[in-house]
Tab-separated table of C-alpha atoms in Angstrom:
chain	number	residue	atom	x	y	z
H	1	MET	CA	0.000	0.000	0.000
H	2	THR	CA	1.393	3.285	-1.048
H	3	TRP	CA	1.439	6.408	0.950
H	4	VAL	CA	-1.420	7.711	-1.215
H	5	HIS	CA	-3.747	4.974	-0.025
H	6	VAL	CA	-2.746	5.636	3.589
H	7	ALA	CA	-3.504	9.359	3.225
H	8	LEU	CA	-6.917	8.659	1.703
H	9	ALA	CA	-7.834	6.274	4.531
H	10	VAL	CA	-6.821	8.813	7.169
H	11	LEU	CA	-8.796	11.550	5.402
H	12	VAL	CA	-11.939	9.391	5.204
H	13	THR	CA	-11.594	8.498	8.889
H	14	ILE	CA	-11.321	12.180	9.880
H	15	ILE	CA	-14.368	13.092	7.787
H	16	VAL	CA	-16.421	10.313	9.408
H	17	LEU	CA	-15.382	11.420	12.899
H	18	VAL	CA	-16.294	15.050	12.197
H	19	ILE	CA	-19.742	14.058	10.917
H	20	ALA	CA	-20.342	11.803	13.938
H	21	VAL	CA	-19.298	14.479	16.418
H	22	SER	CA	-21.462	17.136	14.716
H	23	ARG	CA	-24.486	14.833	14.711
H	24	SER	CA	-24.051	13.906	18.372
H	25	TYR	CA	-23.761	17.587	19.336
H	26	ALA	CA	-26.967	18.466	17.478
H	27	LEU	CA	-28.896	15.606	19.069
H	28	GLY	CA	-27.654	16.546	22.535
H	29	ARG	CA	-28.611	20.157	22.071
H	30	GLU	CA	-32.137	19.257	20.909
H	31	SER	CA	-32.577	16.910	23.882
H	32	GLY	CA	-31.409	19.592	26.306
H	33	GLU	CA	-33.815	22.146	24.866
H	34	ARG	CA	-36.719	19.708	25.189
H	35	ASP	CA	-35.813	19.005	28.818
H	36	THR	CA	-35.608	22.728	29.559
H	37	LEU	CA	-39.010	23.419	28.008
H	38	ALA	CA	-40.598	20.467	29.785
H	39	GLY	CA	-39.049	21.063	33.214
H	40	GLN	CA	-38.593	24.805	33.572
H	41	GLY	CA	-40.702	26.505	30.908
H	42	SER	CA	-39.401	29.191	28.583
H	43	ASP	CA	-39.894	32.832	27.809
H	44	SER	CA	-42.455	32.000	25.116
H	45	GLY	CA	-44.404	29.277	26.951
H	46	SER	CA	-45.692	28.153	30.332
H	47	LEU	CA	-45.843	25.043	32.466
H	48	PHE	CA	-49.112	24.181	30.744
H	49	GLY	CA	-47.661	24.118	27.216
H	50	THR	CA	-45.558	26.112	24.782
H	51	ASP	CA	-48.630	27.693	23.190
H	52	VAL	CA	-50.204	28.979	26.479
H	53	PRO	CA	-49.820	32.720	27.278
H	54	VAL	CA	-47.698	32.960	30.409
H	55	ARG	CA	-49.232	36.067	32.004
H	56	GLU	CA	-52.814	34.963	31.380
H	57	ALA	CA	-52.105	31.483	32.782
H	58	GLU	CA	-50.404	32.870	35.895
H	59	GLN	CA	-53.174	35.378	36.675
H	60	GLY	CA	-55.878	32.786	36.023
H	61	LEU	CA	-54.209	30.314	38.373
H	62	ILE	CA	-53.930	32.953	41.091
H	63	ASP	CA	-57.582	33.998	40.727
H	64	VAL	CA	-58.985	30.450	41.061
H	65	MET	CA	-56.974	29.530	44.160
H	66	PRO	CA	-59.070	28.973	47.307
H	67	SER	CA	-56.888	31.434	49.198
H	68	GLU	CA	-56.306	35.068	48.319
H	69	VAL	CA	-52.785	35.359	46.880
H	70	ILE	CA	-50.257	38.192	46.782
H	71	VAL	CA	-46.860	37.849	45.079
H	72	CYS	CA	-44.413	40.482	46.329
H	73	ASP	CA	-40.752	41.177	46.969
H	74	GLY	CA	-39.090	41.191	50.365
H	75	ASN	CA	-40.157	44.788	51.051
H	76	GLY	CA	-43.861	44.222	50.350
H	77	SER	CA	-43.942	45.672	46.818
H	78	VAL	CA	-46.723	43.780	45.043
H	79	ARG	CA	-46.003	42.184	41.663
H	80	CYS	CA	-49.429	40.559	41.204
H	81	SER	CA	-52.419	39.492	43.315
H	82	SER	CA	-55.828	37.883	43.133
H	83	LYS	CA	-58.746	40.270	42.848
H	84	SER	CA	-60.761	40.257	46.092
H	85	GLN	CA	-62.102	42.548	48.809
H	86	VAL	CA	-59.595	41.105	51.276
H	87	ASN	CA	-56.670	42.138	49.100
H	88	VAL	CA	-58.224	45.553	48.480
H	89	ASP	CA	-58.004	46.168	52.237
H	90	VAL	CA	-54.449	44.785	52.426
H	91	ILE	CA	-52.889	46.472	49.369
H	92	GLU	CA	-52.596	50.205	48.755
H	93	ASN	CA	-50.782	51.833	45.809
H	94	GLY	CA	-49.004	48.589	44.974
H	95	TRP	CA	-47.716	47.937	48.500
H	96	ILE	CA	-48.827	45.710	51.372
H	97	VAL	CA	-49.996	48.146	54.067
H	98	LYS	CA	-50.916	45.807	56.935
H	99	ASP	CA	-48.088	45.790	59.467
H	100	GLU	CA	-49.059	42.353	60.765
H	101	ILE	CA	-48.492	40.787	57.330
H	102	LEU	CA	-45.277	42.737	56.763
H	103	ASP	CA	-43.924	41.412	60.081
H	104	ILE	CA	-44.401	37.810	58.902
H	105	LEU	CA	-42.880	38.637	55.510
H	106	HIS	CA	-39.749	40.103	57.105
H	107	VAL	CA	-39.300	37.006	59.295
H	108	VAL	CA	-39.469	34.785	56.194
H	109	VAL	CA	-36.993	37.030	54.334
H	110	GLU	CA	-34.494	36.821	57.193
H	111	ASN	CA	-34.911	33.204	58.294
H	112	GLY	CA	-36.437	31.438	55.298
H	113	GLY	CA	-39.005	28.680	55.545
H	114	VAL	CA	-42.775	29.085	55.563
H	115	ARG	CA	-44.580	31.010	58.319
H	116	GLU	CA	-48.290	30.960	59.163
H	117	ARG	CA	-50.257	33.034	61.658
H	118	GLU	CA	-53.840	34.071	62.406
H	119	MET	CA	-54.414	37.750	63.079
H	120	CYS	CA	-57.205	40.225	63.768
H	121	VAL	CA	-57.272	43.147	61.358
H	122	SER	CA	-59.095	46.189	62.710
H	123	LEU	CA	-61.948	47.621	60.655
H	124	ASP	CA	-61.026	50.623	58.509
H	125	LEU	CA	-64.226	52.698	58.542
H	126	THR	CA	-63.002	54.909	55.690
H	127	ARG	CA	-62.856	51.853	53.452
H	128	MET	CA	-66.140	50.386	54.698
H	129	SER	CA	-68.266	53.538	54.584
H	130	SER	CA	-70.221	52.188	51.637
H	131	ALA	CA	-71.261	49.159	53.734
H	132	ILE	CA	-72.629	51.266	56.577
H	133	SER	CA	-76.179	52.484	56.060
H	134	GLY	CA	-78.865	54.146	58.115
H	135	ARG	CA	-81.425	51.645	56.845
H	136	GLY	CA	-80.528	49.068	59.454
H	137	VAL	CA	-79.247	45.503	59.392
H	138	THR	CA	-81.117	42.588	57.825
H	139	ALA	CA	-81.335	39.381	59.846
H	140	GLY	CA	-78.639	36.962	58.764
H	141	SER	CA	-76.261	39.621	57.457
H	142	SER	CA	-73.202	40.907	59.267
H	143	ALA	CA	-72.432	44.487	60.078
H	144	PRO	CA	-68.901	45.679	59.233
H	145	SER	CA	-66.497	44.438	61.873
H	146	ASP	CA	-62.898	43.437	62.467
H	147	SER	CA	-61.627	40.643	60.219
H	148	TYR	CA	-59.807	37.482	61.239
H	149	LEU	CA	-57.224	36.429	58.656
H	150	ARG	CA	-55.038	33.335	58.468
H	151	VAL	CA	-51.846	34.367	56.656
H	152	ARG	CA	-49.216	32.018	55.178
H	153	VAL	CA	-45.978	33.412	53.683
H	154	GLY	CA	-43.235	31.548	51.815
H	155	HIS	CA	-40.365	32.143	49.379
H	156	ILE	CA	-40.891	31.433	45.665
H	157	CYS	CA	-37.712	32.373	43.777
H	158	ASP	CA	-35.416	35.269	42.883
H	159	GLY	CA	-36.459	37.437	45.821
H	160	LEU	CA	-40.201	36.883	45.321
H	161	TYR	CA	-42.560	35.713	48.046
H	162	ALA	CA	-46.118	34.368	48.060
H	163	VAL	CA	-48.629	35.563	50.662
H	164	PHE	CA	-51.742	33.374	51.048
H	165	ILE	CA	-54.679	34.902	52.959
H	166	ASN	CA	-57.775	33.072	54.192
H	167	ASP	CA	-60.621	35.121	55.708
H	168	VAL	CA	-61.834	33.070	58.689
H	169	THR	CA	-64.080	35.797	60.134
H	170	GLU	CA	-67.313	33.845	59.556
H	171	GLN	CA	-65.756	30.706	61.026
H	172	ARG	CA	-64.759	32.578	64.182
H	173	ARG	CA	-68.211	34.182	64.328
H	174	PHE	CA	-69.883	30.781	64.126
H	175	GLU	CA	-67.618	29.378	66.841
H	176	ARG	CA	-68.478	32.333	69.072
H	177	MET	CA	-72.205	31.827	68.468
H	178	ARG	CA	-71.948	28.133	69.292
H	179	ARG	CA	-69.940	28.823	72.450
H	180	ASP	CA	-72.368	31.526	73.570
H	181	PHE	CA	-75.350	29.275	72.860
H	182	VAL	CA	-74.034	26.425	75.003
H	183	THR	CA	-73.068	28.815	77.810
H	184	ASN	CA	-76.369	30.682	77.790
H	185	VAL	CA	-78.697	27.703	77.528
H	186	SER	CA	-76.812	25.995	80.385
H	187	HIS	CA	-77.118	29.130	82.500
H	188	GLU	CA	-80.775	29.700	81.634
H	189	LEU	CA	-81.755	26.166	82.585
H	190	LYS	CA	-79.554	26.008	85.673
H	191	THR	CA	-80.651	29.324	87.225
H	192	PRO	CA	-84.423	28.691	87.610
H	193	ALA	CA	-83.907	24.998	88.391
H	194	GLY	CA	-81.455	25.853	91.177
H	195	ALA	CA	-83.711	28.620	92.463
H	196	ILE	CA	-86.726	26.294	92.616
H	197	SER	CA	-84.727	23.693	94.536
H	198	LEU	CA	-83.454	26.276	97.043
H	199	LEU	CA	-86.867	27.893	97.493
H	200	ALA	CA	-88.484	24.509	98.088
H	201	GLU	CA	-86.056	23.854	100.934
H	202	THR	CA	-86.744	27.328	102.326
H	203	VAL	CA	-90.513	26.736	102.251
H	204	SER	CA	-89.991	23.499	104.139
H	205	ASP	CA	-88.003	25.315	106.841
H	206	ALA	CA	-90.610	28.102	107.090
H	207	ALA	CA	-93.630	25.794	107.350
H	208	ASP	CA	-94.758	27.485	110.574
H	209	ASP	CA	-94.814	30.968	108.977
H	210	PRO	CA	-97.763	31.305	106.554
H	211	GLY	CA	-96.532	34.689	105.274
H	212	ALA	CA	-93.111	33.321	104.415
H	213	VAL	CA	-94.652	30.273	102.745
H	214	ARG	CA	-96.808	32.480	100.524
H	215	TYR	CA	-93.817	34.647	99.623
H	216	PHE	CA	-91.558	31.742	98.713
H	217	ALA	CA	-94.398	29.960	96.928
H	218	GLY	CA	-94.784	33.043	94.764
H	219	ARG	CA	-91.066	32.995	93.986
H	220	ILE	CA	-91.294	29.335	93.041
H	221	THR	CA	-94.203	30.107	90.756
H	222	LYS	CA	-92.221	32.911	89.099
H	223	GLU	CA	-89.163	30.729	88.513
H	224	SER	CA	-91.330	27.893	87.230
H	225	ALA	CA	-92.980	30.278	84.771
H	226	ARG	CA	-89.556	31.425	83.633
H	227	LEU	CA	-88.431	27.844	83.093
H	228	THR	CA	-91.668	27.005	81.281
H	229	GLU	CA	-91.267	30.040	79.024
H	230	LEU	CA	-87.719	29.011	78.149
H	231	VAL	CA	-88.760	25.465	77.266
H	232	THR	CA	-91.714	26.797	75.271
H	233	HIS	CA	-89.449	29.128	73.307
H	234	LEU	CA	-87.019	26.300	72.597
H	235	ILE	CA	-89.900	24.231	71.225
H	236	GLU	CA	-91.149	27.205	69.171
H	237	LEU	CA	-87.660	27.777	67.801
H	238	GLN	CA	-87.336	24.153	66.757
H	239	ARG	CA	-90.783	24.277	65.177
H	240	ALA	CA	-89.925	27.478	63.320
H	241	GLN	CA	-86.762	25.887	61.932
H	242	ASP	CA	-88.315	22.576	60.920
H	243	ALA	CA	-91.881	23.397	59.903
H	244	PRO	CA	-92.319	24.168	56.171
H	245	ALA	CA	-94.639	27.129	56.763
H	246	MET	CA	-94.949	27.932	53.068
H	247	LEU	CA	-96.641	24.570	52.512
H	248	LYS	CA	-99.513	25.809	54.716
H	249	ALA	CA	-99.660	29.312	53.247
H	250	GLN	CA	-103.029	30.870	52.493
H	251	ARG	CA	-104.271	34.269	51.384
H	252	ILE	CA	-104.951	36.299	54.530
H	253	SER	CA	-105.324	39.893	55.688
H	254	ALA	CA	-102.173	41.548	57.001
H	255	MET	CA	-104.200	43.642	59.469
H	256	SER	CA	-105.852	40.527	60.900
H	257	VAL	CA	-102.408	39.109	61.712
H	258	VAL	CA	-101.267	42.362	63.317
H	259	ARG	CA	-104.431	42.686	65.401
H	260	ALA	CA	-104.123	39.092	66.626
H	261	ALA	CA	-100.485	39.648	67.604
H	262	VAL	CA	-101.276	42.919	69.376
H	263	GLY	CA	-104.233	41.339	71.146
H	264	GLU	CA	-101.942	38.799	72.811
H	265	ASN	CA	-99.874	41.643	74.289
H	266	LEU	CA	-102.588	44.041	75.494
H	267	VAL	CA	-102.394	42.849	79.103
H	268	GLN	CA	-98.620	43.399	79.285
H	269	ALA	CA	-98.981	46.802	77.627
H	270	GLY	CA	-101.709	47.837	80.059
H	271	ALA	CA	-99.605	46.801	83.055
H	272	LYS	CA	-96.894	49.277	81.953
H	273	HIS	CA	-99.361	51.938	80.743
H	274	ILE	CA	-97.990	51.628	77.217
H	275	ALA	CA	-100.269	52.679	74.369
H	276	ILE	CA	-100.329	50.573	71.197
H	277	ARG	CA	-101.082	52.468	68.001
H	278	LEU	CA	-101.991	50.754	64.721
H	279	SER	CA	-101.871	52.288	61.249
H	280	LEU	CA	-102.807	51.020	57.811
H	281	ARG	CA	-101.189	52.727	54.815
H	282	GLY	CA	-100.402	55.779	56.902
H	283	GLU	CA	-103.895	56.155	58.436
H	284	GLN	CA	-104.594	55.342	62.076
H	285	ALA	CA	-106.583	52.153	62.630
H	286	PRO	CA	-108.336	50.851	65.758
H	287	VAL	CA	-106.849	47.962	67.699
H	288	ASP	CA	-110.269	46.306	67.959
H	289	ALA	CA	-111.336	44.737	64.666
H	290	ASP	CA	-115.014	45.401	65.478
H	291	ALA	CA	-114.322	49.152	65.505
H	292	ALA	CA	-112.619	49.129	62.104
H	293	ALA	CA	-114.048	51.458	59.491
H	294	ASP	CA	-116.059	49.971	56.649
H	295	ASP	CA	-113.504	51.059	54.049
H	296	GLU	CA	-110.581	49.387	55.828
H	297	ALA	CA	-111.199	46.096	54.044
H	298	GLN	CA	-110.652	47.890	50.738
H	299	ARG	CA	-107.372	49.393	51.962
H	300	ASP	CA	-106.121	46.203	53.607
H	301	ILE	CA	-103.233	44.257	52.084
H	302	ALA	CA	-103.421	40.554	51.305
H	303	ILE	CA	-100.429	38.315	51.912
H	304	MET	CA	-99.772	34.638	51.200
H	305	VAL	CA	-98.397	33.185	54.449
H	306	ASP	CA	-99.101	30.743	57.229
H	307	ARG	CA	-101.242	32.691	59.711
H	308	GLU	CA	-99.940	31.033	62.886
H	309	THR	CA	-96.272	31.413	61.905
H	310	LEU	CA	-96.476	35.101	60.997
H	311	THR	CA	-98.652	35.903	64.032
H	312	MET	CA	-95.967	34.393	66.265
H	313	ALA	CA	-93.316	36.584	64.612
H	314	VAL	CA	-95.262	39.835	65.024
H	315	LYS	CA	-96.317	38.894	68.566
H	316	ASN	CA	-92.668	38.465	69.574
H	317	LEU	CA	-91.751	41.861	68.120
H	318	VAL	CA	-94.581	43.630	69.963
H	319	GLU	CA	-93.749	41.755	73.172
H	320	ASN	CA	-90.100	42.851	72.937
H	321	ALA	CA	-91.110	46.448	72.241
H	322	ILE	CA	-93.274	46.496	75.383
H	323	ARG	CA	-90.664	44.735	77.500
H	324	TYR	CA	-87.857	47.195	76.722
H	325	SER	CA	-89.903	50.401	76.645
H	326	PRO	CA	-90.404	52.737	79.624
H	327	GLU	CA	-93.835	53.262	81.111
H	328	TYR	CA	-96.235	55.753	79.511
H	329	THR	CA	-94.671	55.442	76.056
H	330	THR	CA	-96.129	54.275	72.739
H	331	VAL	CA	-95.513	51.217	70.582
H	332	SER	CA	-96.547	51.731	66.961
H	333	VAL	CA	-97.366	48.940	64.529
H	334	SER	CA	-97.893	49.846	60.882
H	335	VAL	CA	-98.964	47.966	57.761
H	336	SER	CA	-98.121	49.571	54.436
H	337	LEU	CA	-97.006	48.990	50.870
H	338	CYS	CA	-93.434	49.464	49.707
H	339	LYS	CA	-92.505	51.723	46.806
H	340	ASP	CA	-92.693	48.549	44.784
H	341	PRO	CA	-96.374	47.600	45.254
H	342	SER	CA	-95.542	43.916	44.958
H	343	SER	CA	-94.111	44.049	48.495
H	344	MET	CA	-95.442	45.233	51.836
H	345	THR	CA	-94.065	45.868	55.310
H	346	ILE	CA	-95.122	45.353	58.901
H	347	ARG	CA	-93.203	47.694	61.204
H	348	VAL	CA	-92.988	47.653	64.993
H	349	ILE	CA	-91.584	50.897	66.429
H	350	ASP	CA	-90.887	51.546	70.093
H	351	GLN	CA	-89.532	54.396	72.197
H	352	GLY	CA	-87.328	52.150	74.291
H	353	ILE	CA	-83.679	52.011	75.281
H	354	GLY	CA	-82.412	51.193	71.785
H	355	ILE	CA	-79.704	48.784	70.645
H	356	PRO	CA	-75.989	49.635	70.305
H	357	SER	CA	-74.793	49.593	66.693
H	358	ALA	CA	-72.201	46.932	67.542
H	359	SER	CA	-75.000	44.519	68.499
H	360	LEU	CA	-77.402	45.086	65.597
H	361	ASP	CA	-76.158	42.122	63.553
H	362	ARG	CA	-76.311	39.774	66.564
H	363	VAL	CA	-79.732	40.451	68.073
H	364	PHE	CA	-81.283	37.649	65.982
H	365	GLU	CA	-78.869	35.050	67.386
H	366	ARG	CA	-80.171	32.509	69.887
H	367	PHE	CA	-79.748	33.648	73.494
H	368	TYR	CA	-77.844	36.765	72.493
H	369	ARG	CA	-78.581	39.680	74.821
H	370	VAL	CA	-77.391	43.249	74.548
H	371	ASP	CA	-77.706	43.672	78.326
H	372	PRO	CA	-77.951	40.227	80.002
H	373	ALA	CA	-78.738	41.616	83.456
H	374	ARG	CA	-81.620	43.777	82.175
H	375	SER	CA	-82.955	40.969	79.987
H	376	ARG	CA	-83.109	38.527	82.869
H	377	ALA	CA	-84.711	41.171	85.088
H	378	THR	CA	-87.430	41.772	82.496
H	379	GLY	CA	-87.962	38.066	81.927
H	380	GLY	CA	-86.572	37.766	78.404
H	381	SER	CA	-85.358	34.346	77.283
H	382	GLY	CA	-83.091	35.592	74.493
H	383	LEU	CA	-84.938	33.457	71.936
H	384	GLY	CA	-87.770	35.737	70.803
H	385	LEU	CA	-85.950	37.432	67.937
H	386	ALA	CA	-84.334	34.175	66.798
H	387	ILE	CA	-87.814	32.642	66.566
H	388	THR	CA	-89.089	35.733	64.755
H	389	LYS	CA	-86.305	35.557	62.168
H	390	HIS	CA	-87.040	31.921	61.348
H	391	CYS	CA	-90.788	32.523	61.220
H	392	VAL	CA	-90.432	35.427	58.792
H	393	GLN	CA	-88.017	33.519	56.583
H	394	GLU	CA	-90.353	30.533	56.520
H	395	CYS	CA	-93.082	32.877	55.274
H	396	GLY	CA	-90.852	33.988	52.413
H	397	GLY	CA	-89.959	37.389	53.864
H	398	THR	CA	-87.061	39.256	55.432
H	399	ILE	CA	-86.697	41.102	58.724
H	400	SER	CA	-84.353	43.984	59.497
H	401	VAL	CA	-83.671	46.245	62.461
H	402	TRP	CA	-82.755	49.893	62.849
H	403	SER	CA	-81.964	51.292	66.254
H	404	ARG	CA	-80.144	54.022	68.101
H	405	GLU	CA	-79.419	54.028	71.808
H	406	GLY	CA	-81.899	56.185	73.706
H	407	GLU	CA	-84.132	56.654	70.658
H	408	GLY	CA	-85.837	53.277	70.360
H	409	SER	CA	-85.849	50.553	67.718
H	410	THR	CA	-87.680	49.776	64.498
H	411	PHE	CA	-88.163	46.198	63.310
H	412	THR	CA	-89.371	45.808	59.731
H	413	ILE	CA	-90.857	42.651	58.226
H	414	GLU	CA	-91.044	42.727	54.424
H	415	LEU	CA	-93.277	40.242	52.614
H	416	PRO	CA	-94.532	39.801	49.059
H	417	VAL	CA	-98.111	40.908	48.409
H	418	ALA	CA	-100.437	38.050	47.501
H	419	PRO	CA	-101.414	37.969	43.807
H	420	GLU	CA	-104.978	38.696	42.896
H	421	PRO	CA	-107.154	35.549	43.171
H	422	ASP	CA	-108.496	33.880	40.059
H	423	ASP	CA	-112.045	35.167	39.549
H	424	ASP	CA	-113.014	32.504	36.995
H	425	ASP	CA	-115.017	30.592	39.564
H	426	GLY	CA	-116.180	33.759	41.299
H	427	GLU	CA	-114.628	32.738	44.614
H	428	ARG	CA	-111.685	34.078	46.575
H	429	ALA	CA	-109.098	31.998	48.331
H	430	ASP	CA	-109.501	31.607	52.077
H	431	ASP	CA	-108.733	35.007	53.590
H	432	GLY	CA	-109.142	33.779	57.120
H	433	GLU	CA	-111.502	36.705	57.807
H	434	ALA	CA	-114.992	37.017	59.147
H	435	PRO	CA	-117.807	36.271	56.679
H	436	GLY	CA	-118.353	39.103	54.247
H	437	GLU	CA	-114.929	40.731	54.889
H	438	THR	CA	-112.728	41.161	51.831
H	439	VAL	CA	-109.163	42.245	51.322
H	440	GLY	CA	-108.413	45.177	49.052
H	441	ALA	CA	-106.268	44.973	45.946
H	442	PRO	CA	-102.572	45.838	46.365
H	443	GLY	CA	-102.893	49.004	44.352
H	444	GLY	CA	-105.928	50.395	46.156
H	445	GLY	CA	-106.032	53.260	48.631
H	446	ASP	CA	-104.338	56.624	48.635
H	447	ALA	CA	-101.001	56.406	46.863
H	448	ALA	CA	-99.627	59.117	49.110
H	449	THR	CA	-99.768	56.769	52.080
H	450	GLN	CA	-97.598	54.149	50.388
H	451	GLU	CA	-93.924	53.937	51.330
């Protein structure tokens, strides 16, 4: 073999090696790029695919998370966040403004790891002014109050941190209601039961003193009545929660319900020299149905409810108004149409001690009392308004309260007006009224008296 053949062989070998090395480099580079795209994403794609917009995917993921999310740097400068009322109160001009959250963030920046804490954030009235209204608080809704937040902070990457916020205010509120309920019902049952037991022993020791026996017997009777009232209210509350009142609804007169409720409280009102004033569509009406004017039936308002359930609700409102009003004052009960004639209201207005604004959203809770000592002195069980709320809701209505300390309270029941009966058969539905009495159409009467 000549040197020419050797040179050609070497040249071919070099060419083959160069091609092999070039091909291996290209394959390795392609494999590395695929691994990078699959494992870390790229500038033009996201974790969900190369054709998914990164910003839209990131914001969408943040918005659907169960917790409110804020992504920020170590100083609290916000890069992005989920859109929620909680974050609106936490973020201002692109910065986290709550010192409690910033304290946790700084600990994570300095020490690393993930930190979690529950905190109470005081109400900012300037931010919540739109939620505060002079129209009162509807049963079941919450007045603006301090918030309880569970905050979790952790490091993401490159000096960025994630702040997760869960609003646990309602959970804490429910726990407080449950704790108060157990405490109050235990106290309410224990107090009269213990008093009856003690008084019975005292009567036994004073058997030779007729005056003392009569006195202690009267005390026993009073405590027994208190215990009976509490048990009765518990039964009524359970019935109001379980009974489907709308299944027994019938077309009835609103004034007949109000008069029945007022009638059950006339003795208590008379004992305190409290006058009860009724009005129908802005015009004064007599308490006694027999003294009603002939045209009242035409001005009356028909509603589709269960008579017994709604009567219980109004009776409790009137009873409360009498109980917490001073002597020689007036309790007013009105029946009128709303601005929207498809709805009507029953209002109970007193001139009593009023309710503090901080308690307005809690007065419909079971056993909640604004002033426990005064309530027990006046004989209240703390269940009347809870029963009323359930009764009204079962009738398809809502109840709200407005009050100011020293100026009295106004409780408003709003119900839908019953539709006009079908006249094809020439008969009305059962109005629950005396023979010959009819209920006026919703649009009748003087429009100026409508609300």
